[in-house]
Tab-separated table of C-alpha atoms and ligand atoms in Angstrom:
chain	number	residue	atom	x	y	z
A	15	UNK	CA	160.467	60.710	-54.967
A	16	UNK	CA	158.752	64.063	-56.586
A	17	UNK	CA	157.860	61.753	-59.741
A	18	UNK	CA	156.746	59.035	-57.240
A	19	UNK	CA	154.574	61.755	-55.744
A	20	UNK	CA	152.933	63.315	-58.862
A	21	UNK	CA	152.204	59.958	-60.606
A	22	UNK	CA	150.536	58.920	-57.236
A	23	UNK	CA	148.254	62.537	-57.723
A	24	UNK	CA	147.785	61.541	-61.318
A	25	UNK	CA	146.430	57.871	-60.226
A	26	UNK	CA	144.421	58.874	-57.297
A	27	UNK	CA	142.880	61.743	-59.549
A	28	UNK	CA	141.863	59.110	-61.521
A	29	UNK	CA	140.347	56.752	-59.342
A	30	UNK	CA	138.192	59.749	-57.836
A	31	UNK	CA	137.400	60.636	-61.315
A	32	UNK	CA	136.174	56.845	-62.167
A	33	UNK	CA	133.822	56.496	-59.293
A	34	UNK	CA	130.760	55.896	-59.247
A	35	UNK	CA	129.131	55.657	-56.187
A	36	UNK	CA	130.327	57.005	-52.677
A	37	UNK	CA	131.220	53.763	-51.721
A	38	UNK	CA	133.919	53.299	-54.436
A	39	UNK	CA	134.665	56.837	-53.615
A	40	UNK	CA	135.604	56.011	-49.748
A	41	UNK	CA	137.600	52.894	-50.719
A	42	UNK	CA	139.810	55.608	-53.224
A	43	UNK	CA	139.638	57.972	-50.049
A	44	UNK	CA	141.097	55.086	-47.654
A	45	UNK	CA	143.356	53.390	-50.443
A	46	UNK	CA	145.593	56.895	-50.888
A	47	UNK	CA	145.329	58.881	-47.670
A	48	UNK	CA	144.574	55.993	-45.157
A	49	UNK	CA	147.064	55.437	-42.214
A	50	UNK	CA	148.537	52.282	-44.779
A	51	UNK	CA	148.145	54.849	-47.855
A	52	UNK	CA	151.049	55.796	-49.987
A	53	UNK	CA	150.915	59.252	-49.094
A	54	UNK	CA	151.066	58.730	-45.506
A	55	UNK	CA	153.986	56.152	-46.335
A	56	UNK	CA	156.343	58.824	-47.910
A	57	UNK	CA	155.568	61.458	-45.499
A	58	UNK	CA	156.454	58.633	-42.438
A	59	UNK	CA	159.539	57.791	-44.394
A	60	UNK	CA	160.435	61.737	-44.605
A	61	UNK	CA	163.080	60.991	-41.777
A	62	UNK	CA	165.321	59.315	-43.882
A	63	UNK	CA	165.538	61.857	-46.298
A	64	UNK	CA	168.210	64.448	-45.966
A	65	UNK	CA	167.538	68.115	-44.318
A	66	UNK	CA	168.145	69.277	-48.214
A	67	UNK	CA	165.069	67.359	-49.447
A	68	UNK	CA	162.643	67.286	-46.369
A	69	UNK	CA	161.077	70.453	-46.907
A	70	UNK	CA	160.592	69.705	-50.363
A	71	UNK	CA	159.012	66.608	-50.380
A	72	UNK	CA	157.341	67.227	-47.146
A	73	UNK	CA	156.036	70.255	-49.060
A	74	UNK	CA	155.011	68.640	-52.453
A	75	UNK	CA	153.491	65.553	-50.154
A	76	UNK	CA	150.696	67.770	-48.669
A	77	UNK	CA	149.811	69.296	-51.501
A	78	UNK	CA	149.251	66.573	-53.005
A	79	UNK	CA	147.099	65.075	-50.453
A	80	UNK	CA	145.409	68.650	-50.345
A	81	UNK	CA	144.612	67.549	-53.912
A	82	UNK	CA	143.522	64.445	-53.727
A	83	UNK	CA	140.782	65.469	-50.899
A	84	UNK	CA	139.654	68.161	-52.733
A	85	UNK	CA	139.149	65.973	-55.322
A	86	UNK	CA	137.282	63.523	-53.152
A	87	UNK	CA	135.136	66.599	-51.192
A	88	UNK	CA	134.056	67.745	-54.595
A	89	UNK	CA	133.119	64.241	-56.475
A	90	UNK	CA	131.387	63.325	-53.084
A	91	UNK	CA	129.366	66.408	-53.670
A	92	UNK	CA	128.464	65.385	-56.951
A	93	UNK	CA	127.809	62.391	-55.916
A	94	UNK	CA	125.531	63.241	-53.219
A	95	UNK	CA	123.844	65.805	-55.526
A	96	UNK	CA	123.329	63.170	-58.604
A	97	UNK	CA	121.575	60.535	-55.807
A	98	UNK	CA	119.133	63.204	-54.568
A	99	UNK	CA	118.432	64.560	-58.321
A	100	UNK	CA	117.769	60.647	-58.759
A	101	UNK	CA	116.034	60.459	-55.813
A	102	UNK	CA	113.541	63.407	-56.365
A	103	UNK	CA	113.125	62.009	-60.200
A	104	UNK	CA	111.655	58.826	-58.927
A	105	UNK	CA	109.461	60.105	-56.603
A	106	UNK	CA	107.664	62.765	-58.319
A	107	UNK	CA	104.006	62.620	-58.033
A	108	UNK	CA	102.490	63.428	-61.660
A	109	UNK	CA	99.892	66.046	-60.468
A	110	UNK	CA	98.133	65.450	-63.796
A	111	UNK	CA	97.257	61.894	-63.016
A	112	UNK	CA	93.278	61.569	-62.544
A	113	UNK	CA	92.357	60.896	-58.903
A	114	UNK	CA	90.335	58.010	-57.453
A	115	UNK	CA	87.053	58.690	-57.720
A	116	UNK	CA	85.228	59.580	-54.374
A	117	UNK	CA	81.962	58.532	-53.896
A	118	UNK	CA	79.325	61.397	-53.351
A	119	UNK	CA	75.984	60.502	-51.989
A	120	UNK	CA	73.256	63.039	-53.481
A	121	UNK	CA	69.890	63.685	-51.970
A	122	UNK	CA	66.642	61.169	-53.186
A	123	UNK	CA	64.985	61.589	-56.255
A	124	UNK	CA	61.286	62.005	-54.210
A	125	UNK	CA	63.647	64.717	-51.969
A	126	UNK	CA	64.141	66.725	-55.131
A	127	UNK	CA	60.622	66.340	-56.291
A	128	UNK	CA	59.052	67.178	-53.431
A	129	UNK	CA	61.633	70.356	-52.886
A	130	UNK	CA	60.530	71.523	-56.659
A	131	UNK	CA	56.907	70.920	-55.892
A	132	UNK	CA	57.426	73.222	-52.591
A	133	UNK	CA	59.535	75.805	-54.340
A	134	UNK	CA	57.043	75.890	-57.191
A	135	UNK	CA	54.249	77.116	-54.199
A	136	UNK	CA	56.391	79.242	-52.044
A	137	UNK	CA	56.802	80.908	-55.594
A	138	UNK	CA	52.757	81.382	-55.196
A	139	UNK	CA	52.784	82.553	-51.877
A	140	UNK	CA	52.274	79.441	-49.886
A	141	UNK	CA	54.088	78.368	-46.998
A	142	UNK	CA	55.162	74.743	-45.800
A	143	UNK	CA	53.517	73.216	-42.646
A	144	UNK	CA	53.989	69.708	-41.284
A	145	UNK	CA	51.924	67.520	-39.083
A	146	UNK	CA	52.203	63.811	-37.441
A	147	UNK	CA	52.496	60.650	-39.586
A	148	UNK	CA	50.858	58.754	-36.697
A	149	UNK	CA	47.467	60.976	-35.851
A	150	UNK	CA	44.397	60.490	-34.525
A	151	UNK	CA	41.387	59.349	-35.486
A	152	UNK	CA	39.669	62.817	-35.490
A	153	UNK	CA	42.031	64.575	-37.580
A	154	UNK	CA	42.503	61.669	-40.226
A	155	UNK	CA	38.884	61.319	-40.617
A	156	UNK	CA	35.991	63.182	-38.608
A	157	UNK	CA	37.369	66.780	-39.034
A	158	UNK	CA	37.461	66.162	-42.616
A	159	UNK	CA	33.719	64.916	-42.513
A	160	UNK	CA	34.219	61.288	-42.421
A	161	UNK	CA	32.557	59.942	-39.508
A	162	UNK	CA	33.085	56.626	-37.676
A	163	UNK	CA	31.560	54.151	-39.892
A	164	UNK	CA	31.137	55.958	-42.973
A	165	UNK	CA	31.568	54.007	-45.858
A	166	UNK	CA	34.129	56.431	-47.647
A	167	UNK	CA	36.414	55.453	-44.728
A	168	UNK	CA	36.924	52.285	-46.964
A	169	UNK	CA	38.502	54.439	-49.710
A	170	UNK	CA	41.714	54.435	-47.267
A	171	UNK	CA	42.462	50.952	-45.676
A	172	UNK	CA	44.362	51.897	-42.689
A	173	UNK	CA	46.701	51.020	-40.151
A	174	UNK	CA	45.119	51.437	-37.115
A	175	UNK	CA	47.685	51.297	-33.755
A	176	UNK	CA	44.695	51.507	-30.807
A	177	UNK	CA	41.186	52.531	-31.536
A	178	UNK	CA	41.835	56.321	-31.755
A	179	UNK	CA	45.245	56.489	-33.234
A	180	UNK	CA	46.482	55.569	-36.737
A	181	UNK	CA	49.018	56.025	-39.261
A	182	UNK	CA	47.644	59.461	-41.178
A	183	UNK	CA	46.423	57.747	-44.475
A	184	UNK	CA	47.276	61.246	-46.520
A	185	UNK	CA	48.481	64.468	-45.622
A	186	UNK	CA	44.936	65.693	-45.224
A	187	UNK	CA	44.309	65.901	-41.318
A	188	UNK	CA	47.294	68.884	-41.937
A	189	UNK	CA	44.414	70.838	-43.670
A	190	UNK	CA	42.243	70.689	-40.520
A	191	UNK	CA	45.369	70.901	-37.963
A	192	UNK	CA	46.055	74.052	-39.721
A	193	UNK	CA	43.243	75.869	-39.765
A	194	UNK	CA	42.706	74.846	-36.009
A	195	UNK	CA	46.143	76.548	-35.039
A	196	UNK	CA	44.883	79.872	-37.470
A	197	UNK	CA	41.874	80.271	-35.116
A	198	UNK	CA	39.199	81.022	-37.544
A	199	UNK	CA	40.482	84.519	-37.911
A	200	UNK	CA	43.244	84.298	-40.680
A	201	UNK	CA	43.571	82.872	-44.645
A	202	UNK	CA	45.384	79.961	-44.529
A	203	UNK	CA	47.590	79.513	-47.545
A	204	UNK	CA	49.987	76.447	-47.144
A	205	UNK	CA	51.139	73.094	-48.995
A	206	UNK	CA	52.226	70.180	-46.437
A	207	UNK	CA	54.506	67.369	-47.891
A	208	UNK	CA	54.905	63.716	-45.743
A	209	UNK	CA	54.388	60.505	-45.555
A	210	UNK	CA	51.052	58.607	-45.605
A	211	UNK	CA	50.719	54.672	-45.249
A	212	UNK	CA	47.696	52.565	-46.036
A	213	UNK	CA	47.038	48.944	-45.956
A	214	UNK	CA	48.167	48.122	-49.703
A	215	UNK	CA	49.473	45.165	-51.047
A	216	UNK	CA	53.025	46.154	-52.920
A	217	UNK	CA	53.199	45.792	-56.850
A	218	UNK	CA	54.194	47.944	-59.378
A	219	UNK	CA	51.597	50.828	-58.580
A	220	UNK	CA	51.323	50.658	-54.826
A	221	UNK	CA	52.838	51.215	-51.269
A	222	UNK	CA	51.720	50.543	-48.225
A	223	UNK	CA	53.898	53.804	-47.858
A	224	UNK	CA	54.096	56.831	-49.878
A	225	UNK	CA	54.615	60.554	-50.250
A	226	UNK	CA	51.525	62.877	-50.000
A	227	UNK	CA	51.651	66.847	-50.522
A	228	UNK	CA	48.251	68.407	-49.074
A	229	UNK	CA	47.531	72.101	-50.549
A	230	UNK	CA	45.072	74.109	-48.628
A	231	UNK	CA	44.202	77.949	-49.175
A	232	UNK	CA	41.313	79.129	-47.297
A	233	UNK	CA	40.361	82.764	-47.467
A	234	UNK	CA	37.175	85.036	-48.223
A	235	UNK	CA	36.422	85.128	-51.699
A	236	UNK	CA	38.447	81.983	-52.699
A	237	UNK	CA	36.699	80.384	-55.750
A	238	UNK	CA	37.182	77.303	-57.906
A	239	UNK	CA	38.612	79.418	-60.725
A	240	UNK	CA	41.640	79.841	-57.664
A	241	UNK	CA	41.946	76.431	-58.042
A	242	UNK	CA	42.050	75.851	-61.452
A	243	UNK	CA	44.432	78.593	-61.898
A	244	UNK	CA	46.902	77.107	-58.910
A	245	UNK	CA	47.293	74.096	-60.835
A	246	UNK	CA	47.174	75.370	-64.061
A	247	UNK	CA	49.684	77.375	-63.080
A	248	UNK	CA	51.512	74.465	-60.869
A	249	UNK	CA	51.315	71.484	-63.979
A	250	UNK	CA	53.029	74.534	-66.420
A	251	UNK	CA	55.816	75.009	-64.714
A	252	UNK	CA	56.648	71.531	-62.694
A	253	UNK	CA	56.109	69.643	-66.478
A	254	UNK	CA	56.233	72.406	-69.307
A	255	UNK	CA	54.339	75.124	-70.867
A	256	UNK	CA	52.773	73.243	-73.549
A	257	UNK	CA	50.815	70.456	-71.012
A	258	UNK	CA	47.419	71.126	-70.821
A	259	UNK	CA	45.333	70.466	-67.315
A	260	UNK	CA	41.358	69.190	-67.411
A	261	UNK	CA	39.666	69.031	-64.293
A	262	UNK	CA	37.180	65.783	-63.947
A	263	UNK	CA	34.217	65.470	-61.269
A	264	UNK	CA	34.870	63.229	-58.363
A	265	UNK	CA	34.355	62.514	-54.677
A	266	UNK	CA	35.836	63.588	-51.486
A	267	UNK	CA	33.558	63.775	-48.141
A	268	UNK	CA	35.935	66.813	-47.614
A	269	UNK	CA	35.241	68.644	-50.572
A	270	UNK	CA	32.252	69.537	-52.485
A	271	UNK	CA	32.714	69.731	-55.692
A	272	UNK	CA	35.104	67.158	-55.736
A	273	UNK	CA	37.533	66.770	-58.819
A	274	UNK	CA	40.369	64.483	-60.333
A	275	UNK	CA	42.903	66.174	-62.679
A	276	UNK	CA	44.558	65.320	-65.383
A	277	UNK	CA	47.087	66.719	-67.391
A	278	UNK	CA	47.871	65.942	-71.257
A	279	UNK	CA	49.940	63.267	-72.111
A	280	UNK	CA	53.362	64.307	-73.056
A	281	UNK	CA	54.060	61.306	-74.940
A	282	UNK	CA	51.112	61.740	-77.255
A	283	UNK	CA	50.146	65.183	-76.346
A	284	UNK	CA	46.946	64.045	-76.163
A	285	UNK	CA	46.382	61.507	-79.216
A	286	UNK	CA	46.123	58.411	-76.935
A	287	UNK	CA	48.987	55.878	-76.645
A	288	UNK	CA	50.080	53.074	-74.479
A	289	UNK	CA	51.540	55.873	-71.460
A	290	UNK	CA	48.154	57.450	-71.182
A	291	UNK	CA	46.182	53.983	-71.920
A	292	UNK	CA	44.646	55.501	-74.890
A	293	UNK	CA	42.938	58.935	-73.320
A	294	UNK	CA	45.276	61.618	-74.124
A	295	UNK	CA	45.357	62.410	-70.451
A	296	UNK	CA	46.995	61.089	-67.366
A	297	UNK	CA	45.378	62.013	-63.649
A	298	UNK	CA	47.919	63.361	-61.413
A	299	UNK	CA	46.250	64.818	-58.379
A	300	UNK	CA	42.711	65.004	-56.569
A	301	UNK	CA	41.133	68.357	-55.066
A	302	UNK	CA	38.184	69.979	-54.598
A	303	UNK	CA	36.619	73.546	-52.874
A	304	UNK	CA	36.751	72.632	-49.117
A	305	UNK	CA	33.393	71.061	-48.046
A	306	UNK	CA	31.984	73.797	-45.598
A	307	UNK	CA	31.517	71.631	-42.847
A	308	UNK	CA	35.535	70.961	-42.908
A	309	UNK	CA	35.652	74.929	-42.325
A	310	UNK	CA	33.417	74.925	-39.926
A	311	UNK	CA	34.758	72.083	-37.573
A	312	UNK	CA	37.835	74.122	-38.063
A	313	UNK	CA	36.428	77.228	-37.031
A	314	UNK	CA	35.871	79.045	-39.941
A	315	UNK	CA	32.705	80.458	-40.773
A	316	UNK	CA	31.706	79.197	-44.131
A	317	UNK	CA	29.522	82.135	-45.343
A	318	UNK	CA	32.614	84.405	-44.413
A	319	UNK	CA	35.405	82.025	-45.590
A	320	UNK	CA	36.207	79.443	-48.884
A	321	UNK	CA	38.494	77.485	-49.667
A	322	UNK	CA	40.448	74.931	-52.068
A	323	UNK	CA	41.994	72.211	-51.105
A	324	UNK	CA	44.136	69.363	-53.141
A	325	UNK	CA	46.182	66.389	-52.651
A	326	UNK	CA	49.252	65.125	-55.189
A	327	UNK	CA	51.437	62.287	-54.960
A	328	UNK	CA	55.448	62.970	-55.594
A	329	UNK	CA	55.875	59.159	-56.313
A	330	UNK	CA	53.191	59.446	-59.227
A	331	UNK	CA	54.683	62.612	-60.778
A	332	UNK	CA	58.096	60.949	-60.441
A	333	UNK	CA	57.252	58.089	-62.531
A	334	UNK	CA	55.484	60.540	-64.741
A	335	UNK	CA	58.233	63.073	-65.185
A	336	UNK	CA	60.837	60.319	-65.819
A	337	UNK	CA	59.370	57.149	-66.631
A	338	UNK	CA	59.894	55.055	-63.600
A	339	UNK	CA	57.904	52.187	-63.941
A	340	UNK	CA	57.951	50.735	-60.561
A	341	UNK	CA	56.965	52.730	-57.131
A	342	UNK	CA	59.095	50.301	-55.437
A	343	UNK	CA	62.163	52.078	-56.873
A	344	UNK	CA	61.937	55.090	-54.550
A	345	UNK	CA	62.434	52.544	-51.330
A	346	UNK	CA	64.949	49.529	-52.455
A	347	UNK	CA	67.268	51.937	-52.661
A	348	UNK	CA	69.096	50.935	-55.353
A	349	UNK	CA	72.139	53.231	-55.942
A	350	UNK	CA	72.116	52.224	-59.722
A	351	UNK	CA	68.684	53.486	-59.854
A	352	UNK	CA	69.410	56.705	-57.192
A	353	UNK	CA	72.268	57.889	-59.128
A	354	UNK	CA	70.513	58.706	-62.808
A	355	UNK	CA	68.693	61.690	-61.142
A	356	UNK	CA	71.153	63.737	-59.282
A	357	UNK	CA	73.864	65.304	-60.958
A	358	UNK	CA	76.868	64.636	-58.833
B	26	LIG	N1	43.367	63.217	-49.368
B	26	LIG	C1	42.934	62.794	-50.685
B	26	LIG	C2	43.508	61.425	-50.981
B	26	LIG	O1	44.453	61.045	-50.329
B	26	LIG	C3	43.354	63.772	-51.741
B	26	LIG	C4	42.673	65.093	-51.556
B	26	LIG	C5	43.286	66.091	-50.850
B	26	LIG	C6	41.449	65.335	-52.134
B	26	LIG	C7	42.667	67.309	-50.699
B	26	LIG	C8	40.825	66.542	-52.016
B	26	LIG	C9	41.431	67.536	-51.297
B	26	LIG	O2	43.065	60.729	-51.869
């Protein structure tokens, strides 16, 4: 009976020992210490043994199950331990793995150019004003000395909503709104970026919508030199020291002189090639000394006060800075065209 015992320990050891899963561990666990187990068998059978031997056996019987589920507790440990090692191993995330890529929207490319153009005259003292893309007659034309009917009027093909009102057809009327709100009394020093519309057929060169920034610095004292040295100062630094600026006669009924100007080509720095159609220069902006009859409407005295005034387009400068070819660019909205010029 002790031998029976022992090999039983022995063989159950074993079976723990070749387990492999907990499964085949609780069919070892049932098939030795289940009620129809072997164990359970001798110790059931323990009456028939005499009063000599009981205590023995009964003695050597537990142990032996004491064995065998220790043997069981501690492989079902392992067990348990090995699935969750197994478990962790095949769900580890590899934090080194590249993420998906998010998609980052980044401001406009006329956004940036107009912010540089405005940082580049803060930097010069001037501050930013705003006025109303859809304006009135008066301020879009008579304050700046274009009467009803006069033929310079045709310079801007407009888009008139009733007889008096209109879509501003550049960021002038800003100059006059300005110096209306400054009373007369106080230099006016201030740049005002928007949107203008006129009545353009769209090609490669036009819109019948586009970006304007007005400059206007009135003051005592404030000569064309002023001028000259703004934009001098203005072309430098927005497209690099080594462009050079020339300032041509021109017309505005708002200004008197009048000029066009033009900086040097950076492609041929002045040589003449295709980019600058064979003049070494490309015109980038039109301005002028404000046409004292502008200050006056506005309520400056002229023989007290002068100004300059000029007008740019960001669309123009765009294509100029980076070689856009087409205006229409800036307003399809073409993310593959967008995302060259921010740096997400
Ligand atoms: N408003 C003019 C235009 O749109 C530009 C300009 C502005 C000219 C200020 C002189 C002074 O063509």
């Amino acid at each position: 009976m002790q031998e029976k015992l022992q090999a039983l320990q022995t063989e159950a050891l074993e079976h723990v020992e070749q387990a492999k899963t907990l499964a085949d561990l609780q069919n070892v666990r049932v098939s030795y210490l289940g009620k129809k187990g072997p164990i359970t068998e001798v110790l059931r059978g323990m009456g028939k043994l005499s009063p000599e031997e009981r205590p023995v056996i009964g003695e050597l019987a537990n142990k032996v199950r004491e064995a065998i589920t220790e043997a069981l507790d501690t492989k079902k440990q392992n067990l348990e331990e090995a699935a969750l090692n197994e478990q962790l191993k095949s769900e580890t995330i590899d934090v080194t793995l590249p993420g998906r890529p998010v998609q980052v929207g980044g401001s406009h490319l006329l956004t940036d150019i107009v912010t540089e153009i405005e940082d580049l005259f803060i930097g010069m003292g001037f501050e930013i004003k705003e006025g109303p893309e859809v304006e009135t007659d008066y301020y879009n034309f008579e304050a700046l000395n274009l009467p009803k009917d006069h033929p310079a009027r045709d310079m801007q093909d407009s888009f008139y909503i009733t007889e008096e009102l209109l879509l501003r057809t550049h960021t002038s009327p800003v100059q006059a709104r300005t110096m209306g709100e400054y009373k007369g009394n106080k230099p006016v020093k201030m740049i005002c970026p928007g949107k203008v519309y006129r009545r353009d057929t769209d090609d490669a060169t036009h819109s019948h919508q586009f970006t304007q920034v007005e400059g206007l610095y009135v003051d005592k004292d404030v000569r064309m030199s002023d001028l000259k040295g703004v934009l001098n100062q203005f072309a430098k630094q927005f497209f690099g020291e080594e462009r050079e600026i020339r300032l041509r006669p021109s017309f505005f009924p708002f200004t008197e002189p009048s000029v066009e100007m033009d900086i040097s080509c950076k492609v041929c720095h002045g040589e003449g090639c295709s980019v600058c159609k064979k003049t070494g220069w490309i015109e980038i902006l039109g301005g002028g000394m404000v046409h004292p009859d502008v200050l006056e409407m506005a309520g400056y005295d002229p023989e007290v006060y002068s100004g300059f005034a000029f007008g740019m387009g960001p669309e123009r400068i765009a294509m100029l800075k980076y070689g856009v070819d087409d205006i229409r660019h800036f307003y399809t909205n073409d993310v593959r065209f967008l995302k060259q010029y921010h740096q997400a």
